[in-house]
Structures are given as C-alpha cells and as structure tokens.
Amino acid sequence: MSQIAEHLKQVEARISRAASDAGRPSGEIALLAVSKTKPLDAIVEAFEHGQRRFGESYAQEAAAKIDALRQDSRFDAIEWHFIGPLQSNKSRLVAERFDWVQSVDRSKLVERLQQQRPADMPALNVCLQINISGESSKSGMTEAAIFELAAEVAACDRLCLRGLMAIPEHTDDLTRLGEQMARMQQLFTRLKADYPQIDTLSMGMTEDLEPAIHHGSTMVRVGTAIFGARDYS
Ligand SMILES: *Cc1c(COP(=O)(O)O)cnc(C)c1O
C-alpha cells in the first residue's frame, strides 16, 4: 500500500476512535485533507484511495492545482475548501473555483465573495474564522463580531453560511486547549440557535484532532498526518 493510503487509514482510525470515546457516530466527522504545498500527484493519490475533500491555503497555488485537475473530469468529484488567510485582492481566484471558504473574517471579504461568485455555480459555502486563542499572529475575528458577520453572510444569495472554523493555540497545555475548544463549541451552539441550518464546526488538525472531536468538531483538517511534513508553513 502507498504511504498516503496507509496514512489515510491511520487518520480515519484516529477519528473513529476519538468519536467512539466521545460517544459520537464517526460519520458525523468529515476529514478534510490539507494538501497545501504538496504536489498534484499527492492529491491524485489520496483521491484514488477515496479522499474527496481537500483544503488549500494559498490562493494562487491552489488555483493552479485546481485548474490543472479540471482537465480530467473525474476530479470534478473533489470538494475544494479554502482555509488560509484570504487577501481581498485574491478573493476572485477563490470565488471562481472553490466549493467552500472557511477563513471568512470581515465584511469586505463577504461583499467581494458575494459579487464574484459566478451565477452558474452553486452558492459558496462559508465558515466564519474565529481567533479563539486571541493570539495576534492568528487571523480570524473576535467572538463579539460573529453574530453581525453571520447576519451579513446569511443575507447573501451567492453565499451559504455553514458554520465556524478555528485554529486553537498550539500548546501542550491540554487544559488551556480544552478551554478554547469548549468556547468554540459553545459559540457554535449559540450560532446554531439563530441559524438552525448550520452544520459545520471545523476544528482539529494533526496534533489536536482528538480533543477537537471531544468538543464537537464536525470537520478535522489534517495535512501532516496524511501527506508528511511540509517544507514551508
Ligand atoms: C496547514 C493547516 C492545517 C493542517 O495542519 P497539520 O498540522 O499539517 O495537520 C489545518 N488547518 C489550517 C487552517 C491550516 O493552515
């Protein structure tokens, strides 16, 4: 078996175990394979082993990969998620290609994505990114700003509000990490009270997918454990 196939199985086993420990059905948790900085053949290999959701963080790199894979219609089955910080001047690259943007954190970006989403494509799925750790190095909005931006997204016909995304602090302090994840879970529950259609709490990466699943994550974003270490970022 290829290494990527082996790694996918290991990650799926981690998800199943964490779900069962948390008393949740593992079918509730989607796996997003984060392929940023990785070559096309790594994506193709994961696809051939059944992976369909892929996450990318750099608009230009991602656009080039998506356009290359579009040459072969079997890759139309891929669901593309943009998960990196998105500069306003790159929003069109994303609006015209991706199925989801998980890193929406300001009004200007909402306006641009709404204007730029082509009319012949389905509405663009949106998660609001929350800076749950409050670290200045992290993008995302404050908790207080969520409800206003959620209302703006919900009013856009070319966008579909799906939930929240966060990158909790990278720390060995499990109490601190658990506290941040619990706050995300509470915010998600509060937002869902206003928008019952939302279904996505995107939280958990290679190092912290187990506590994320324990705290209600419905989508884990995993790069390193599937594709190996990255040379940059
Ligand atoms: C790179 C990245 C990931 C994947 O991180 P790993 O630690 O390699 O699993 C997940 N989410 C976001 C937003 C990322 O930028």
PDB file of C-alpha atoms and ligand atoms in Angstrom:
ATOM      1  CA  MET A   1       0.000   0.000   0.000  1.00  0.00           C
ATOM      2  CA  SER A   2       1.216   3.524  -0.718  1.00  0.00           C
ATOM      3  CA  GLN A   3       2.268   5.736   2.171  1.00  0.00           C
ATOM      4  CA  ILE A   4      -0.566   8.188   1.615  1.00  0.00           C
ATOM      5  CA  ALA A   5      -3.117   5.356   1.594  1.00  0.00           C
ATOM      6  CA  GLU A   6      -1.594   3.971   4.795  1.00  0.00           C
ATOM      7  CA  HIS A   7      -1.672   7.411   6.425  1.00  0.00           C
ATOM      8  CA  LEU A   8      -5.297   7.996   5.400  1.00  0.00           C
ATOM      9  CA  LYS A   9      -6.268   4.733   7.076  1.00  0.00           C
ATOM     10  CA  GLN A  10      -4.413   5.708  10.246  1.00  0.00           C
ATOM     11  CA  VAL A  11      -6.113   9.111  10.377  1.00  0.00           C
ATOM     12  CA  GLU A  12      -9.535   7.540   9.748  1.00  0.00           C
ATOM     13  CA  ALA A  13      -8.830   5.122  12.608  1.00  0.00           C
ATOM     14  CA  ARG A  14      -7.895   8.028  14.906  1.00  0.00           C
ATOM     15  CA  ILE A  15     -11.161   9.784  14.000  1.00  0.00           C
ATOM     16  CA  SER A  16     -13.233   6.631  14.660  1.00  0.00           C
ATOM     17  CA  ARG A  17     -11.552   6.018  17.999  1.00  0.00           C
ATOM     18  CA  ALA A  18     -11.952   9.634  19.130  1.00  0.00           C
ATOM     19  CA  ALA A  19     -15.598   9.644  18.037  1.00  0.00           C
ATOM     20  CA  SER A  20     -16.323   6.446  19.889  1.00  0.00           C
ATOM     21  CA  ASP A  21     -14.541   7.750  23.023  1.00  0.00           C
ATOM     22  CA  ALA A  22     -16.746  10.839  22.808  1.00  0.00           C
ATOM     23  CA  GLY A  23     -19.886   8.744  22.276  1.00  0.00           C
ATOM     24  CA  ARG A  24     -20.429  10.190  18.803  1.00  0.00           C
ATOM     25  CA  PRO A  25     -21.018   8.383  15.486  1.00  0.00           C
ATOM     26  CA  SER A  26     -17.831   8.714  13.418  1.00  0.00           C
ATOM     27  CA  GLY A  27     -19.978   9.550  10.369  1.00  0.00           C
ATOM     28  CA  GLU A  28     -20.576  12.955  11.967  1.00  0.00           C
ATOM     29  CA  ILE A  29     -16.947  13.947  11.422  1.00  0.00           C
ATOM     30  CA  ALA A  30     -15.650  14.784   7.954  1.00  0.00           C
ATOM     31  CA  LEU A  31     -11.976  14.546   7.056  1.00  0.00           C
ATOM     32  CA  LEU A  32     -10.508  17.446   5.080  1.00  0.00           C
ATOM     33  CA  ALA A  33      -7.114  16.504   3.593  1.00  0.00           C
ATOM     34  CA  VAL A  34      -4.924  19.620   3.689  1.00  0.00           C
ATOM     35  CA  SER A  35      -2.774  19.487   0.563  1.00  0.00           C
ATOM     36  CA  LYS A  36      -1.189  22.973   0.662  1.00  0.00           C
ATOM     37  CA  THR A  37       2.411  22.987  -0.617  1.00  0.00           C
ATOM     38  CA  LYS A  38       2.004  19.357  -1.757  1.00  0.00           C
ATOM     39  CA  PRO A  39       2.268  18.359  -5.429  1.00  0.00           C
ATOM     40  CA  LEU A  40      -0.637  17.323  -7.647  1.00  0.00           C
ATOM     41  CA  ASP A  41       0.348  13.674  -7.580  1.00  0.00           C
ATOM     42  CA  ALA A  42      -0.135  13.575  -3.799  1.00  0.00           C
ATOM     43  CA  ILE A  43      -3.700  14.866  -4.264  1.00  0.00           C
ATOM     44  CA  VAL A  44      -4.330  12.345  -7.041  1.00  0.00           C
ATOM     45  CA  GLU A  45      -3.023   9.518  -4.871  1.00  0.00           C
ATOM     46  CA  ALA A  46      -5.277  10.450  -1.950  1.00  0.00           C
ATOM     47  CA  PHE A  47      -8.192  10.791  -4.391  1.00  0.00           C
ATOM     48  CA  GLU A  48      -7.526   7.310  -5.750  1.00  0.00           C
ATOM     49  CA  HIS A  49      -7.801   5.995  -2.206  1.00  0.00           C
ATOM     50  CA  GLY A  50     -11.219   7.543  -1.731  1.00  0.00           C
ATOM     51  CA  GLN A  51     -10.453  11.004  -0.307  1.00  0.00           C
ATOM     52  CA  ARG A  52     -12.768  13.674  -1.774  1.00  0.00           C
ATOM     53  CA  ARG A  53     -12.389  16.795   0.416  1.00  0.00           C
ATOM     54  CA  PHE A  54      -9.192  18.808   0.036  1.00  0.00           C
ATOM     55  CA  GLY A  55      -8.057  22.002   1.756  1.00  0.00           C
ATOM     56  CA  GLU A  56      -5.672  24.629   0.363  1.00  0.00           C
ATOM     57  CA  SER A  57      -4.269  27.802   1.952  1.00  0.00           C
ATOM     58  CA  TYR A  58      -2.562  29.815  -0.790  1.00  0.00           C
ATOM     59  CA  ALA A  59      -4.901  31.239  -3.442  1.00  0.00           C
ATOM     60  CA  GLN A  60      -2.527  31.250  -6.403  1.00  0.00           C
ATOM     61  CA  GLU A  61      -1.011  27.849  -5.722  1.00  0.00           C
ATOM     62  CA  ALA A  62      -4.481  26.394  -5.201  1.00  0.00           C
ATOM     63  CA  ALA A  63      -5.905  27.963  -8.374  1.00  0.00           C
ATOM     64  CA  ALA A  64      -3.103  26.453 -10.451  1.00  0.00           C
ATOM     65  CA  LYS A  65      -3.713  22.997  -8.952  1.00  0.00           C
ATOM     66  CA  ILE A  66      -7.481  23.141  -9.376  1.00  0.00           C
ATOM     67  CA  ASP A  67      -7.148  24.323 -12.984  1.00  0.00           C
ATOM     68  CA  ALA A  68      -4.717  21.503 -13.760  1.00  0.00           C
ATOM     69  CA  LEU A  69      -7.012  18.854 -12.255  1.00  0.00           C
ATOM     70  CA  ARG A  70     -10.020  20.286 -14.135  1.00  0.00           C
ATOM     71  CA  GLN A  71      -8.565  18.836 -17.313  1.00  0.00           C
ATOM     72  CA  ASP A  72      -9.791  15.430 -16.131  1.00  0.00           C
ATOM     73  CA  SER A  73     -13.496  15.276 -15.274  1.00  0.00           C
ATOM     74  CA  ARG A  74     -13.126  12.502 -12.712  1.00  0.00           C
ATOM     75  CA  PHE A  75     -11.639  15.138 -10.392  1.00  0.00           C
ATOM     76  CA  ASP A  76     -14.915  17.110 -10.570  1.00  0.00           C
ATOM     77  CA  ALA A  77     -15.847  14.932  -7.583  1.00  0.00           C
ATOM     78  CA  ILE A  78     -13.347  16.831  -5.408  1.00  0.00           C
ATOM     79  CA  GLU A  79     -14.779  19.304  -2.901  1.00  0.00           C
ATOM     80  CA  TRP A  80     -12.285  22.186  -2.534  1.00  0.00           C
ATOM     81  CA  HIS A  81     -12.024  24.126   0.729  1.00  0.00           C
ATOM     82  CA  PHE A  82     -10.048  27.351   1.043  1.00  0.00           C
ATOM     83  CA  ILE A  83      -8.674  27.538   4.609  1.00  0.00           C
ATOM     84  CA  GLY A  84      -5.875  30.141   4.525  1.00  0.00           C
ATOM     85  CA  PRO A  85      -5.876  33.882   5.193  1.00  0.00           C
ATOM     86  CA  LEU A  86      -7.518  35.490   2.144  1.00  0.00           C
ATOM     87  CA  GLN A  87      -6.389  38.889   0.918  1.00  0.00           C
ATOM     88  CA  SER A  88      -9.191  40.838  -0.710  1.00  0.00           C
ATOM     89  CA  ASN A  89      -7.277  41.159  -3.979  1.00  0.00           C
ATOM     90  CA  LYS A  90      -7.124  37.333  -4.251  1.00  0.00           C
ATOM     91  CA  SER A  91     -10.802  36.731  -3.489  1.00  0.00           C
ATOM     92  CA  ARG A  92     -11.792  36.260  -7.124  1.00  0.00           C
ATOM     93  CA  LEU A  93      -9.377  33.343  -7.573  1.00  0.00           C
ATOM     94  CA  VAL A  94     -11.210  31.629  -4.727  1.00  0.00           C
ATOM     95  CA  ALA A  95     -14.786  32.693  -5.574  1.00  0.00           C
ATOM     96  CA  GLU A  96     -14.465  31.255  -9.074  1.00  0.00           C
ATOM     97  CA  ARG A  97     -13.045  27.863  -8.077  1.00  0.00           C
ATOM     98  CA  PHE A  98     -13.710  26.714  -4.537  1.00  0.00           C
ATOM     99  CA  ASP A  99     -16.743  24.988  -3.012  1.00  0.00           C
ATOM    100  CA  TRP A 100     -16.047  26.322   0.489  1.00  0.00           C
ATOM    101  CA  VAL A 101     -14.184  29.200   2.147  1.00  0.00           C
ATOM    102  CA  GLN A 102     -13.557  28.553   5.840  1.00  0.00           C
ATOM    103  CA  SER A 103     -11.496  31.665   6.575  1.00  0.00           C
ATOM    104  CA  VAL A 104     -14.068  34.454   6.202  1.00  0.00           C
ATOM    105  CA  ASP A 105     -13.404  37.073   8.869  1.00  0.00           C
ATOM    106  CA  ARG A 106     -14.556  40.513   7.613  1.00  0.00           C
ATOM    107  CA  SER A 107     -17.335  42.340   5.789  1.00  0.00           C
ATOM    108  CA  LYS A 108     -15.235  43.396   2.845  1.00  0.00           C
ATOM    109  CA  LEU A 109     -14.462  39.772   2.057  1.00  0.00           C
ATOM    110  CA  VAL A 110     -18.125  38.802   2.349  1.00  0.00           C
ATOM    111  CA  GLU A 111     -19.067  41.569  -0.125  1.00  0.00           C
ATOM    112  CA  ARG A 112     -16.402  40.578  -2.620  1.00  0.00           C
ATOM    113  CA  LEU A 113     -17.161  36.847  -2.493  1.00  0.00           C
ATOM    114  CA  GLN A 114     -20.880  37.581  -2.957  1.00  0.00           C
ATOM    115  CA  GLN A 115     -20.129  39.789  -6.004  1.00  0.00           C
ATOM    116  CA  GLN A 116     -17.545  37.464  -7.522  1.00  0.00           C
ATOM    117  CA  ARG A 117     -19.224  34.082  -7.133  1.00  0.00           C
ATOM    118  CA  PRO A 118     -20.240  33.125 -10.698  1.00  0.00           C
ATOM    119  CA  ALA A 119     -24.012  32.880 -11.240  1.00  0.00           C
ATOM    120  CA  ASP A 120     -23.741  29.432 -12.817  1.00  0.00           C
ATOM    121  CA  MET A 121     -22.058  27.905  -9.748  1.00  0.00           C
ATOM    122  CA  PRO A 122     -23.820  26.777  -6.573  1.00  0.00           C
ATOM    123  CA  ALA A 123     -23.643  29.189  -3.613  1.00  0.00           C
ATOM    124  CA  LEU A 124     -20.217  29.295  -1.974  1.00  0.00           C
ATOM    125  CA  ASN A 125     -20.209  27.574   1.431  1.00  0.00           C
ATOM    126  CA  VAL A 126     -18.814  29.836   4.147  1.00  0.00           C
ATOM    127  CA  CYS A 127     -17.417  29.312   7.626  1.00  0.00           C
ATOM    128  CA  LEU A 128     -16.504  32.274   9.804  1.00  0.00           C
ATOM    129  CA  GLN A 129     -12.992  32.024  11.231  1.00  0.00           C
ATOM    130  CA  ILE A 130     -12.721  32.858  14.926  1.00  0.00           C
ATOM    131  CA  ASN A 131      -9.454  33.798  16.596  1.00  0.00           C
ATOM    132  CA  ILE A 132     -10.271  31.726  19.668  1.00  0.00           C
ATOM    133  CA  SER A 133      -6.839  31.955  21.287  1.00  0.00           C
ATOM    134  CA  GLY A 134      -6.638  35.730  20.810  1.00  0.00           C
ATOM    135  CA  GLU A 135      -3.033  35.380  19.586  1.00  0.00           C
ATOM    136  CA  SER A 136      -2.067  38.385  17.482  1.00  0.00           C
ATOM    137  CA  SER A 137      -0.327  36.099  14.966  1.00  0.00           C
ATOM    138  CA  LYS A 138      -3.616  34.381  14.122  1.00  0.00           C
ATOM    139  CA  SER A 139      -6.252  35.609  11.739  1.00  0.00           C
ATOM    140  CA  GLY A 140      -9.940  35.426  12.459  1.00  0.00           C
ATOM    141  CA  MET A 141     -12.411  37.674  14.174  1.00  0.00           C
ATOM    142  CA  THR A 142     -13.274  38.187  17.817  1.00  0.00           C
ATOM    143  CA  GLU A 143     -16.159  36.313  19.359  1.00  0.00           C
ATOM    144  CA  ALA A 144     -18.152  39.535  19.700  1.00  0.00           C
ATOM    145  CA  ALA A 145     -18.130  40.130  15.932  1.00  0.00           C
ATOM    146  CA  ILE A 146     -19.511  36.738  14.908  1.00  0.00           C
ATOM    147  CA  PHE A 147     -23.209  37.461  15.033  1.00  0.00           C
ATOM    148  CA  GLU A 148     -23.037  40.597  12.920  1.00  0.00           C
ATOM    149  CA  LEU A 149     -20.936  38.952  10.212  1.00  0.00           C
ATOM    150  CA  ALA A 150     -23.117  35.822  10.275  1.00  0.00           C
ATOM    151  CA  ALA A 151     -26.148  38.023   9.510  1.00  0.00           C
ATOM    152  CA  GLU A 152     -24.279  39.606   6.578  1.00  0.00           C
ATOM    153  CA  VAL A 153     -23.392  36.202   5.121  1.00  0.00           C
ATOM    154  CA  ALA A 154     -26.922  34.894   5.649  1.00  0.00           C
ATOM    155  CA  ALA A 155     -28.278  37.840   3.632  1.00  0.00           C
ATOM    156  CA  CYS A 156     -26.096  36.973   0.584  1.00  0.00           C
ATOM    157  CA  ASP A 157     -27.736  34.764  -2.036  1.00  0.00           C
ATOM    158  CA  ARG A 158     -24.410  33.647  -3.542  1.00  0.00           C
ATOM    159  CA  LEU A 159     -23.114  32.505  -0.131  1.00  0.00           C
ATOM    160  CA  CYS A 160     -24.306  29.772   2.200  1.00  0.00           C
ATOM    161  CA  LEU A 161     -23.478  30.057   5.903  1.00  0.00           C
ATOM    162  CA  ARG A 162     -22.276  26.648   7.135  1.00  0.00           C
ATOM    163  CA  GLY A 163     -20.583  27.296  10.490  1.00  0.00           C
ATOM    164  CA  LEU A 164     -17.372  28.215  12.268  1.00  0.00           C
ATOM    165  CA  MET A 165     -13.675  27.467  11.877  1.00  0.00           C
ATOM    166  CA  ALA A 166     -10.823  27.924  14.345  1.00  0.00           C
ATOM    167  CA  ILE A 167      -7.154  27.154  14.849  1.00  0.00           C
ATOM    168  CA  PRO A 168      -6.761  26.833  18.636  1.00  0.00           C
ATOM    169  CA  GLU A 169      -3.406  27.614  20.190  1.00  0.00           C
ATOM    170  CA  HIS A 170      -0.569  25.214  19.531  1.00  0.00           C
ATOM    171  CA  THR A 171       0.197  24.237  23.120  1.00  0.00           C
ATOM    172  CA  ASP A 172       0.981  21.246  25.326  1.00  0.00           C
ATOM    173  CA  ASP A 173      -1.277  22.729  27.981  1.00  0.00           C
ATOM    174  CA  LEU A 174      -4.297  20.474  27.482  1.00  0.00           C
ATOM    175  CA  THR A 175      -6.443  22.412  29.937  1.00  0.00           C
ATOM    176  CA  ARG A 176      -5.881  25.607  28.015  1.00  0.00           C
ATOM    177  CA  LEU A 177      -6.525  23.879  24.687  1.00  0.00           C
ATOM    178  CA  GLY A 178      -9.693  22.229  26.035  1.00  0.00           C
ATOM    179  CA  GLU A 179     -10.925  25.573  27.336  1.00  0.00           C
ATOM    180  CA  GLN A 180     -10.532  27.192  23.881  1.00  0.00           C
ATOM    181  CA  MET A 181     -12.233  24.265  22.156  1.00  0.00           C
ATOM    182  CA  ALA A 182     -15.102  24.308  24.650  1.00  0.00           C
ATOM    183  CA  ARG A 183     -15.641  28.014  23.917  1.00  0.00           C
ATOM    184  CA  MET A 184     -15.806  27.226  20.182  1.00  0.00           C
ATOM    185  CA  GLN A 185     -18.362  24.526  20.863  1.00  0.00           C
ATOM    186  CA  GLN A 186     -20.497  26.982  22.873  1.00  0.00           C
ATOM    187  CA  LEU A 187     -20.272  29.639  20.157  1.00  0.00           C
ATOM    188  CA  PHE A 188     -21.297  27.078  17.566  1.00  0.00           C
ATOM    189  CA  THR A 189     -24.308  26.055  19.669  1.00  0.00           C
ATOM    190  CA  ARG A 190     -25.326  29.703  20.110  1.00  0.00           C
ATOM    191  CA  LEU A 191     -24.973  30.442  16.398  1.00  0.00           C
ATOM    192  CA  LYS A 192     -26.988  27.337  15.542  1.00  0.00           C
ATOM    193  CA  ALA A 193     -29.837  28.609  17.698  1.00  0.00           C
ATOM    194  CA  ASP A 194     -30.107  31.590  15.299  1.00  0.00           C
ATOM    195  CA  TYR A 195     -29.254  29.654  12.123  1.00  0.00           C
ATOM    196  CA  PRO A 196     -30.512  26.064  12.533  1.00  0.00           C
ATOM    197  CA  GLN A 197     -29.215  25.132   9.065  1.00  0.00           C
ATOM    198  CA  ILE A 198     -25.543  25.453  10.026  1.00  0.00           C
ATOM    199  CA  ASP A 199     -23.796  22.113  10.421  1.00  0.00           C
ATOM    200  CA  THR A 200     -20.034  22.674  10.478  1.00  0.00           C
ATOM    201  CA  LEU A 201     -17.633  23.213  13.351  1.00  0.00           C
ATOM    202  CA  SER A 202     -14.239  22.978  11.632  1.00  0.00           C
ATOM    203  CA  MET A 203     -11.659  22.345  14.350  1.00  0.00           C
ATOM    204  CA  GLY A 204      -8.775  19.915  14.869  1.00  0.00           C
ATOM    205  CA  MET A 205      -5.578  19.251  12.929  1.00  0.00           C
ATOM    206  CA  THR A 206      -2.855  16.582  13.022  1.00  0.00           C
ATOM    207  CA  GLU A 207      -1.836  17.359  16.615  1.00  0.00           C
ATOM    208  CA  ASP A 208      -5.208  18.023  18.192  1.00  0.00           C
ATOM    209  CA  LEU A 209      -7.926  16.164  16.334  1.00  0.00           C
ATOM    210  CA  GLU A 210      -8.861  14.003  19.358  1.00  0.00           C
ATOM    211  CA  PRO A 211      -9.698  16.874  21.759  1.00  0.00           C
ATOM    212  CA  ALA A 212     -11.439  18.678  18.867  1.00  0.00           C
ATOM    213  CA  ILE A 213     -13.724  15.692  18.277  1.00  0.00           C
ATOM    214  CA  HIS A 214     -14.329  15.518  22.011  1.00  0.00           C
ATOM    215  CA  HIS A 215     -15.502  19.164  21.802  1.00  0.00           C
ATOM    216  CA  GLY A 216     -17.959  18.669  18.971  1.00  0.00           C
ATOM    217  CA  SER A 217     -15.862  19.183  15.832  1.00  0.00           C
ATOM    218  CA  THR A 218     -17.649  18.067  12.666  1.00  0.00           C
ATOM    219  CA  MET A 219     -14.653  18.559  10.359  1.00  0.00           C
ATOM    220  CA  VAL A 220     -10.985  17.933  11.061  1.00  0.00           C
ATOM    221  CA  ARG A 221      -8.369  19.478   8.757  1.00  0.00           C
ATOM    222  CA  VAL A 222      -5.371  17.183   8.506  1.00  0.00           C
ATOM    223  CA  GLY A 223      -2.201  17.811   6.496  1.00  0.00           C
ATOM    224  CA  THR A 224       0.954  16.419   8.084  1.00  0.00           C
ATOM    225  CA  ALA A 225      -0.507  13.086   9.228  1.00  0.00           C
ATOM    226  CA  ILE A 226      -1.618  12.346   5.647  1.00  0.00           C
ATOM    227  CA  PHE A 227       0.985  13.932   3.380  1.00  0.00           C
ATOM    228  CA  GLY A 228       4.015  14.199   5.688  1.00  0.00           C
ATOM    229  CA  ALA A 229       5.813  17.307   6.928  1.00  0.00           C
ATOM    230  CA  ARG A 230       5.772  20.454   4.790  1.00  0.00           C
ATOM    231  CA  ASP A 231       8.917  22.296   3.734  1.00  0.00           C
ATOM    232  CA  TYR A 232       7.344  25.637   4.497  1.00  0.00           C
ATOM    233  CA  SER A 233       4.474  26.974   6.627  1.00  0.00           C
TER     234      SER A 233
HETATM  235  C1  LIG B   1      -1.966  23.765   7.411  1.00  0.00           C
HETATM  236  C2  LIG B   1      -3.304  23.820   8.034  1.00  0.00           C
HETATM  237  C3  LIG B   1      -3.904  22.658   8.574  1.00  0.00           C
HETATM  238  C4  LIG B   1      -3.225  21.312   8.635  1.00  0.00           C
HETATM  239  O1  LIG B   1      -2.269  21.274   9.630  1.00  0.00           O
HETATM  240  P1  LIG B   1      -1.476  19.931  10.028  1.00  0.00           P
HETATM  241  O2  LIG B   1      -0.891  20.236  11.350  1.00  0.00           O
HETATM  242  O3  LIG B   1      -0.452  19.700   8.970  1.00  0.00           O
HETATM  243  O4  LIG B   1      -2.483  18.816  10.089  1.00  0.00           O
HETATM  244  C5  LIG B   1      -5.179  22.801   9.100  1.00  0.00           C
HETATM  245  N1  LIG B   1      -5.838  23.975   9.100  1.00  0.00           N
HETATM  246  C6  LIG B   1      -5.305  25.095   8.584  1.00  0.00           C
HETATM  247  C7  LIG B   1      -6.093  26.356   8.601  1.00  0.00           C
HETATM  248  C8  LIG B   1      -4.017  25.050   8.049  1.00  0.00           C
HETATM  249  O5  LIG B   1      -3.492  26.185   7.547  1.00  0.00           O
END
